[in-house]
Amino acid sequence: MASVGFRGDLSQAFRARIPILYVESYEEHRALAEIAAVARDPELVRTPRALLTWSPTSGLIQPDGTARRGAIDPEDALVAALRTEEPSVFVFCDLHGTLGPAVVRLLRDVAVAFRAGPVPRTLIILAPALHIPHDLEKEVSILDFPLPAETEIRALLDRMIDDNVATGRITVTLTPGDRERFAKAALGLTLHEAENAFARAMVDDAVLAPADLAVVHEEKRQAVRKSGLLEFVEPHTGLADVGGLENLKRWLLRRDGTWLDEAAAWGLPAPRGVLITGVPGCGKSLTAKAVAAGWGLPLLRLDMGRVFSGLVGSSEQNMRTAIRAAEATSPCVLWVDEIEKGLAASGSGSGSGDNTGTGARVFGTFLTWLQEKTRPVFVMATANDIARLPAELLRKGRFDEIFFVDLPTGPERTAIWTVHLNRRLSRPAVAGRLDLTPALLTELTKLTDGFSGAEIEQAVVSALYDAFAQRRPLEREDLVRAVTNTVPLSVTQAERITAIRSWAADRAVAATAPEDWDMGTGNGRAVEF
């Protein structure tokens, strides 16, 4: 259990006579239960201690459950703690909101008295936010209180299932593997949040099925939104909806489920992530969304622009906060789109447009985490301008693999036209005179040689604007005109694309292997370096 680590750290702090501890947690009741278990266990502490708790609403509560008279205000409660002459642990809940000059002075007195006193006494500040005044920084030791471990969440899930099945309230169609996925999906939530998520999944239709995993992800969405640095993205396409990129798709499919215990039994570590580079508009971001949907994991998007802040030290803290939020949501997919824009300048130590080194420090924090992370956070980073990627990011160990995505081939362009036109022609206002024949698709495919998938999509949209302006169905001429008026990126930036291909020839794996080029399936991709 995760609490074992906390119990060990707390018992060590008790035995070392550390006078003031700070525990940051929203789970007040769970934290109090752990503190009480350590304080009363003679195997963890040489001298068992009485537990007293204080809060602004209840005052100082003694071990027998009664409130001590005259100890409602924090100053009076701290004076009472100073006068206590028996082994004790005082837990002050939400004291961080009352840390005025008098309370700070009393806490400094407590630190001196408890450190040198004849009997072991410890004061613990338990609060949902970390707030330590400068005057107390040297007196207070921070103790991490972890969120519930998978075993605790699994026990909660099993207990809720047993209780509801016994009363006939729900039907459960989960396999043991499905239960493991539910428990892993709830990692990063408090026990209360996990209980709410499981309860919502059960009462939705009185059936707990694998599809209800989305309810747990929705609970995580709320937690991620509160961080303000990560965006919870709802993916609507799977890997089967991505045309081409067969080599990349096979690589991803082989790693589906490798964060589960079954893979650990094989000695397999959870995959670290991939860096996808190549020509803009050719499906890099779409693949990031598709892999999350295919794996059934939440997709988080890290916007590097939100990380950087004007306040000194806040950018580094923002990066650490974002990393903690991602790890708390694991297993998940972390999507870092156009990573070069946020990190390239920092690779030279110039920071994010400044000369303070802030960017370099943020970059260093991110790199260290990529190298050393142990939680199953699969990083999907995309990059268009490989020249701006710092060399440190490309070193082995940061990502499992680097893939290169090129312009779509003829069969792929046919598939792209088919997808976008079918999507629009299904609307009665658009359909009419246009018949999506093989001859038309062949014509459009030839006309768009050198076009990216995004450019083909925009050609369809442009044609629809022309049809809408005259309030008539879409016609062949609209599409041909839209294509003719488009100058693709392969023309305007031909030198850049040639440079990207040259770079990828020795440094990246083709997203589509040679054996997948033009297999007659519409998914081939000819990559010429």
XYZ file of C-alpha atoms in Angstrom:
529
model
C 0.000 0.000 0.000
C 1.073 3.568 -0.650
C 0.439 4.383 2.999
C 3.265 2.033 4.046
C 5.779 4.518 2.731
C 4.078 7.364 4.556
C 3.924 5.372 7.789
C 7.620 4.631 7.553
C 8.517 8.280 6.955
C 6.224 9.456 9.748
C 7.532 6.979 12.295
C 11.079 8.011 11.419
C 10.152 11.669 11.950
C 8.560 10.819 15.316
C 11.601 8.897 16.490
C 13.906 11.685 15.304
C 11.936 14.173 17.458
C 11.219 16.508 14.536
C 8.983 19.068 16.248
C 6.781 20.396 13.395
C 5.671 18.526 10.283
C 3.574 19.784 7.367
C 1.358 17.287 5.527
C -0.381 18.564 2.377
C -3.486 16.563 1.525
C -7.155 16.953 0.670
C -7.837 13.587 2.315
C -8.028 14.770 5.898
C -9.758 11.688 7.310
C -7.436 9.266 5.561
C -4.365 11.208 6.678
C -5.620 11.344 10.275
C -6.171 7.590 10.246
C -2.590 7.016 9.096
C -1.172 9.421 11.694
C -3.177 7.758 14.444
C -2.008 4.299 13.367
C 1.646 5.350 13.608
C 1.293 7.303 16.852
C -0.288 4.333 18.664
C 1.878 1.533 17.257
C 4.732 0.575 19.630
C 6.486 -1.212 16.753
C 6.718 2.005 14.745
C 7.487 4.370 17.623
C 9.275 3.507 20.823
C 6.799 5.491 22.903
C 3.140 5.492 21.825
C 1.647 8.970 21.732
C -1.787 10.408 22.420
C -3.458 12.038 19.413
C -5.115 15.448 19.735
C -6.665 17.314 16.802
C -7.552 20.949 16.259
C -9.641 22.721 13.634
C -11.108 26.230 13.473
C -14.623 24.836 13.923
C -14.161 22.255 16.680
C -11.205 23.561 18.661
C -8.754 21.197 20.353
C -10.203 17.675 20.623
C -8.629 15.432 23.258
C -8.026 11.664 22.911
C -11.326 10.912 24.707
C -13.254 12.912 22.093
C -14.039 15.915 24.265
C -13.070 19.481 23.437
C -10.599 21.194 25.722
C -11.990 24.348 27.259
C -10.507 27.618 26.152
C -8.713 26.110 23.149
C -10.859 27.221 20.237
C -8.554 29.948 18.930
C -5.298 28.719 17.385
C -3.207 30.764 19.837
C -4.943 29.164 22.835
C -4.646 25.689 21.312
C -0.898 26.152 20.716
C -0.432 27.348 24.306
C -2.264 24.205 25.473
C 0.080 22.094 23.363
C 3.100 23.814 24.916
C 1.801 23.002 28.406
C 1.194 19.323 27.656
C 3.723 17.110 29.425
C 2.886 13.667 28.052
C 3.878 11.991 24.764
C 1.520 13.548 22.225
C 0.879 14.256 18.585
C -1.061 17.442 17.841
C -2.666 17.622 14.400
C -3.775 21.144 13.482
C -6.142 21.031 10.507
C -6.274 24.103 8.267
C -3.896 26.088 10.438
C -2.387 27.527 7.228
C -5.300 29.969 7.019
C -4.530 31.541 10.405
C -0.758 31.992 10.229
C -0.614 35.540 11.535
C 2.323 36.997 13.530
C 1.103 35.622 16.889
C 0.542 32.094 15.545
C 3.921 32.097 13.787
C 5.650 33.181 16.999
C 3.911 30.433 18.971
C 4.896 27.833 16.377
C 8.521 28.873 16.709
C 8.169 28.459 20.499
C 6.642 25.015 19.915
C 9.586 24.029 17.723
C 12.072 24.920 20.483
C 10.068 23.332 23.290
C 9.213 20.100 21.473
C 12.760 19.636 20.232
C 14.322 19.927 23.694
C 11.476 18.610 25.872
C 11.787 15.509 28.073
C 8.819 13.722 26.425
C 8.274 13.176 22.685
C 5.800 15.665 21.220
C 5.112 16.510 17.589
C 2.864 19.082 15.933
C 1.523 18.328 12.457
C -0.060 20.943 10.225
C -2.541 19.135 7.956
C -3.910 21.247 5.113
C -4.983 20.922 1.449
C -2.531 23.638 0.378
C 1.139 24.178 1.153
C 1.650 27.577 2.770
C 4.695 28.112 4.964
C 5.626 31.680 5.978
C 9.234 32.664 5.486
C 9.710 32.872 9.256
C 8.892 29.163 9.619
C 10.805 27.705 6.680
C 13.653 26.445 8.886
C 11.328 25.101 11.573
C 8.923 23.025 9.480
C 9.621 19.723 7.704
C 7.354 18.746 4.805
C 6.099 15.170 4.695
C 4.553 13.880 1.479
C 1.215 12.116 1.781
C 0.635 10.045 -1.365
C -2.672 9.570 -3.090
C -4.248 6.120 -2.741
C -2.306 3.276 -4.299
C -3.810 0.876 -6.804
C -4.305 -1.762 -4.110
C -6.375 0.656 -2.022
C -8.504 1.700 -4.983
C -8.944 -1.916 -6.093
C -10.081 -2.840 -2.588
C -12.611 0.019 -2.681
C -13.901 -1.077 -6.105
C -14.226 -4.721 -5.062
C -16.026 -3.740 -1.873
C -18.497 -1.517 -3.731
C -19.150 -4.233 -6.317
C -19.701 -6.901 -3.647
C -22.070 -4.686 -1.647
C -24.196 -3.729 -4.653
C -24.247 -7.173 -6.268
C -25.305 -8.736 -2.966
C -28.366 -6.487 -2.854
C -29.197 -7.019 -6.525
C -28.816 -3.342 -7.376
C -26.346 -3.789 -10.257
C -25.111 -6.318 -12.777
C -21.352 -6.561 -13.281
C -19.816 -7.715 -16.567
C -16.191 -6.959 -15.745
C -13.398 -9.476 -16.154
C -10.476 -9.426 -13.694
C -8.541 -7.506 -16.342
C -11.356 -4.954 -16.604
C -11.297 -4.440 -12.844
C -7.582 -3.776 -13.047
C -8.209 -1.181 -15.761
C -10.826 0.530 -13.591
C -8.463 0.642 -10.623
C -5.586 1.965 -12.727
C -7.879 4.521 -14.353
C -8.756 5.888 -10.903
C -5.110 6.377 -9.909
C -4.518 10.030 -9.141
C -7.936 10.464 -7.538
C -8.610 10.632 -3.831
C -10.549 7.731 -2.347
C -13.590 9.995 -2.152
C -13.257 10.965 -5.830
C -12.727 7.340 -6.845
C -15.797 6.278 -4.859
C -17.860 8.974 -6.582
C -16.637 7.853 -10.002
C -17.388 4.180 -9.354
C -20.817 5.042 -7.915
C -21.695 7.119 -10.988
C -20.614 4.268 -13.263
C -22.840 1.849 -11.348
C -26.024 3.951 -11.157
C -25.905 5.052 -14.805
C -27.789 1.997 -16.084
C -27.467 -0.461 -13.158
C -24.760 -2.269 -15.139
C -21.027 -1.954 -14.539
C -19.385 -2.713 -17.880
C -16.040 -1.914 -19.549
C -17.681 1.015 -21.365
C -18.239 2.710 -17.991
C -14.509 3.386 -17.838
C -15.383 6.705 -19.498
C -17.072 7.804 -16.270
C -13.799 7.409 -14.363
C -12.005 9.378 -17.055
C -14.591 12.142 -16.672
C -13.775 12.375 -12.964
C -10.125 12.733 -13.896
C -11.049 15.427 -16.390
C -12.359 17.528 -13.517
C -9.130 17.065 -11.541
C -6.976 17.983 -14.554
C -8.988 21.120 -15.308
C -8.333 22.392 -11.797
C -4.568 22.374 -12.407
C -4.977 24.981 -15.162
C -1.850 23.782 -17.014
C -3.096 20.663 -18.760
C -6.043 20.297 -21.097
C -8.120 17.131 -21.064
C -8.787 16.296 -24.740
C -11.634 14.017 -25.767
C -10.339 11.870 -28.681
C -12.978 10.842 -31.217
C -10.873 8.751 -33.604
C -8.992 5.499 -33.153
C -5.908 4.170 -34.901
C -8.115 2.486 -37.487
C -9.247 5.956 -38.606
C -5.685 7.051 -39.401
C -4.839 6.399 -43.055
C -1.338 5.123 -43.708
C 1.422 5.317 -41.096
C 1.250 1.525 -40.860
C 4.683 1.092 -39.300
C 3.883 3.615 -36.573
C 0.448 2.090 -36.000
C 1.892 -1.421 -35.647
C 4.460 -0.109 -33.173
C 1.704 1.495 -31.094
C -0.647 -1.495 -31.261
C 2.087 -3.814 -29.954
C 2.352 -1.630 -26.856
C -1.354 -1.525 -26.037
C -1.876 -2.691 -22.440
C 1.816 -2.765 -21.544
C 1.135 -0.642 -18.440
C -0.931 -3.474 -16.923
C 0.264 -6.095 -14.441
C 0.199 -8.769 -17.138
C 2.988 -6.963 -18.994
C 4.941 -6.453 -15.767
C 4.865 -10.212 -15.259
C 6.761 -10.474 -18.552
C 9.327 -8.029 -17.265
C 8.137 -5.328 -19.666
C 8.370 -1.682 -18.627
C 5.625 0.747 -19.597
C 6.504 2.508 -22.887
C 7.990 5.981 -22.454
C 6.704 7.688 -25.591
C 7.482 8.713 -29.153
C 8.538 11.857 -30.962
C 6.753 12.260 -34.309
C 8.261 14.717 -36.769
C 7.701 15.408 -40.426
C 5.802 17.525 -42.909
C 3.116 19.764 -41.348
C -0.484 18.675 -41.853
C 0.204 14.977 -42.414
C -1.419 13.393 -39.367
C 1.014 13.760 -36.477
C -1.491 15.338 -34.088
C -4.275 13.057 -35.303
C -2.160 10.041 -34.368
C -1.621 11.408 -30.862
C -5.382 11.632 -30.401
C -5.988 8.245 -31.977
C -3.583 6.326 -29.765
C -5.314 7.564 -26.603
C -8.690 6.466 -27.949
C -7.290 3.142 -29.126
C -5.681 2.392 -25.791
C -8.664 3.612 -23.773
C -6.543 6.115 -21.834
C -7.177 9.774 -20.999
C -5.438 12.249 -23.307
C -3.803 15.306 -21.724
C -2.414 18.180 -23.773
C 0.483 20.196 -22.402
C 0.574 23.754 -23.721
C 4.099 25.053 -23.179
C 2.765 28.599 -23.456
C 0.858 28.132 -20.203
C 3.973 26.913 -18.418
C 6.001 30.085 -18.877
C 5.094 32.915 -16.522
C 6.529 36.349 -15.828
C 7.048 35.748 -12.118
C 10.503 34.596 -11.052
C 10.497 30.872 -10.327
C 6.870 30.377 -11.332
C 7.648 28.799 -14.734
C 9.726 26.040 -13.144
C 6.972 25.471 -10.566
C 4.362 25.340 -13.335
C 6.318 22.613 -15.123
C 6.619 20.589 -11.917
C 2.879 21.064 -11.274
C 2.026 19.912 -14.800
C 4.232 16.839 -14.405
C 2.632 15.977 -11.070
C -0.841 16.356 -12.588
C 0.082 14.052 -15.486
C 1.541 11.439 -13.145
C -1.496 11.656 -10.891
C -3.666 10.936 -13.953
C -1.525 7.998 -15.130
C -1.872 5.743 -16.956
C -2.468 8.384 -19.596
C -1.182 9.839 -22.860
C 0.517 13.241 -22.563
C 0.394 15.102 -25.868
C 2.981 17.866 -26.359
C 2.121 19.474 -29.686
C 4.852 21.333 -31.619
C 7.311 20.764 -28.814
C 10.048 22.684 -30.611
C 8.228 25.988 -30.089
C 8.368 25.620 -26.329
C 11.772 24.011 -25.888
C 14.065 24.826 -28.797
C 15.216 28.226 -27.568
C 15.844 26.886 -24.087
C 18.273 24.303 -25.470
C 20.826 27.079 -25.945
C 20.239 28.420 -22.486
C 18.521 31.539 -23.757
C 15.232 30.775 -22.112
C 11.839 31.362 -23.655
C 12.653 34.626 -25.257
C 14.474 36.007 -22.204
C 18.021 36.006 -20.924
C 17.356 34.756 -17.427
C 17.831 31.061 -18.160
C 14.218 30.317 -17.215
C 13.646 28.342 -20.411
C 16.796 26.303 -19.821
C 15.666 25.383 -16.308
C 12.166 24.447 -17.475
C 13.683 22.416 -20.302
C 16.022 20.674 -17.858
C 13.136 19.757 -15.569
C 11.203 18.273 -18.477
C 14.211 16.335 -19.800
C 15.042 14.890 -16.392
C 11.476 13.730 -15.977
C 11.434 12.148 -19.450
C 14.578 10.213 -18.576
C 13.649 9.118 -15.064
C 9.854 8.873 -14.950
C 8.494 5.637 -13.561
C 4.750 6.291 -13.801
C 2.966 5.101 -16.979
C 2.703 8.460 -18.745
C 3.099 7.879 -22.494
C 4.458 11.078 -24.062
C 3.364 11.809 -27.634
C 5.455 14.767 -28.784
C 5.062 16.226 -32.264
C 7.438 18.578 -34.075
C 7.347 20.328 -37.443
C 10.656 22.198 -37.364
C 13.283 19.604 -36.515
C 16.091 22.148 -36.891
C 14.919 23.823 -33.690
C 14.873 20.638 -31.631
C 17.595 20.635 -28.941
C 20.043 17.766 -29.322
C 19.434 16.684 -25.724
C 15.802 15.913 -26.555
C 16.768 13.455 -29.300
C 19.141 11.381 -27.184
C 18.167 7.748 -26.615
C 16.305 7.253 -23.384
C 14.097 10.325 -23.690
C 11.726 8.614 -26.170
C 11.373 4.998 -27.215
C 11.455 5.947 -30.888
C 11.466 8.884 -33.313
C 9.128 8.539 -36.309
C 9.035 10.544 -39.535
C 5.770 11.326 -41.376
C 5.955 12.303 -45.058
C 3.423 13.629 -47.587
C 0.641 11.160 -48.483
C 0.964 9.027 -51.603
C -1.683 8.611 -54.289
C -3.633 5.799 -52.586
C -3.584 7.745 -49.334
C -4.829 10.892 -51.008
C -7.696 8.865 -52.453
C -8.552 7.645 -48.964
C -8.354 11.191 -47.562
C -10.673 12.560 -50.271
C -13.109 9.709 -49.616
C -13.220 10.360 -45.883
C -13.809 14.106 -46.120
C -16.270 14.004 -49.019
C -18.344 11.186 -47.500
C -18.506 13.115 -44.265
C -19.930 16.198 -46.070
C -22.032 14.479 -48.732
C -24.035 12.715 -46.037
C -25.744 16.060 -45.368
C -28.867 16.604 -47.537
C -28.057 20.280 -48.173
C -24.688 19.359 -49.691
C -25.527 16.198 -51.597
C -27.180 16.328 -54.982
C -25.354 16.630 -58.258
C -22.005 15.267 -57.054
C -21.500 11.533 -57.477
C -18.395 10.210 -55.736
C -17.272 7.912 -58.552
C -13.873 6.202 -58.926
C -13.195 8.479 -61.879
C -13.747 11.623 -59.797
C -11.557 10.302 -56.970
C -8.811 9.447 -59.460
C -8.993 12.950 -60.916
C -8.846 14.631 -57.490
C -5.996 12.373 -56.414
C -3.904 13.360 -59.435
C -4.708 17.053 -59.025
C -3.503 17.000 -55.412
C -0.095 15.445 -55.950
C 2.142 16.963 -53.237
C -0.803 18.018 -51.039
C -0.917 17.222 -47.355
C -3.987 15.752 -45.692
C -4.778 19.089 -44.067
C -4.602 20.859 -47.444
C -7.018 18.350 -48.975
C -9.448 18.899 -46.123
C -9.244 22.667 -46.569
C -9.876 22.289 -50.312
C -13.136 20.494 -49.481
C -14.091 23.254 -47.038
C -13.270 25.976 -49.592
C -15.426 24.246 -52.194
C -18.288 24.078 -49.725
C -18.041 27.839 -49.141
C -18.508 28.416 -52.879
C -21.528 26.114 -52.958
C -23.030 27.676 -49.825
C -22.666 31.208 -51.230
C -25.074 30.222 -54.019
C -27.178 27.945 -51.795
C -26.710 24.925 -54.077
C -25.304 21.394 -53.745
C -21.580 20.780 -53.997
C -20.305 20.199 -57.548
C -17.160 18.756 -59.138
C -16.147 22.180 -60.437
C -16.105 23.567 -56.884
C -13.544 20.975 -55.822
C -11.378 21.376 -58.928
C -11.383 25.173 -58.545
C -10.449 24.934 -54.836
C -7.544 22.629 -55.633
C -6.339 24.761 -58.533
C -6.321 27.883 -56.356
C -4.263 26.182 -53.637
C -0.483 26.340 -53.625
C 0.599 23.410 -51.429
C 3.332 23.522 -48.827
C 5.389 21.139 -50.952
C 5.784 24.006 -53.439
C 6.086 27.024 -51.158
C 8.509 25.280 -48.821
C 10.106 22.678 -51.064
C 13.596 23.305 -49.661
C 12.357 22.884 -46.102
C 10.660 19.570 -46.870
C 13.796 18.338 -48.614
C 15.814 19.270 -45.524
C 13.345 17.459 -43.241
C 13.586 14.314 -45.361
C 17.377 14.501 -45.375
C 17.458 14.860 -41.582
C 15.045 11.958 -41.066
C 16.973 9.602 -43.342
C 19.550 8.893 -40.626
C 17.727 9.901 -37.444
C 14.146 8.656 -37.622
C 12.073 5.605 -38.486
C 9.642 5.963 -41.390
C 6.052 5.990 -40.120
C 5.272 3.660 -43.037
C 7.748 0.889 -43.804
C 8.768 0.133 -47.427
C 6.697 -3.061 -47.443
C 3.579 -0.941 -46.774
C 4.019 1.391 -49.771
C 1.111 1.079 -52.182
C -0.388 -2.237 -51.092
C -3.621 -1.488 -52.887
C -5.398 -0.716 -49.630
C -5.354 3.044 -49.825
C -2.979 3.129 -46.887
C 0.400 3.072 -48.629
C 2.947 5.828 -48.244
C 5.994 6.229 -50.470
C 8.774 7.784 -48.444
C 11.713 8.953 -50.504
C 14.608 10.347 -48.470
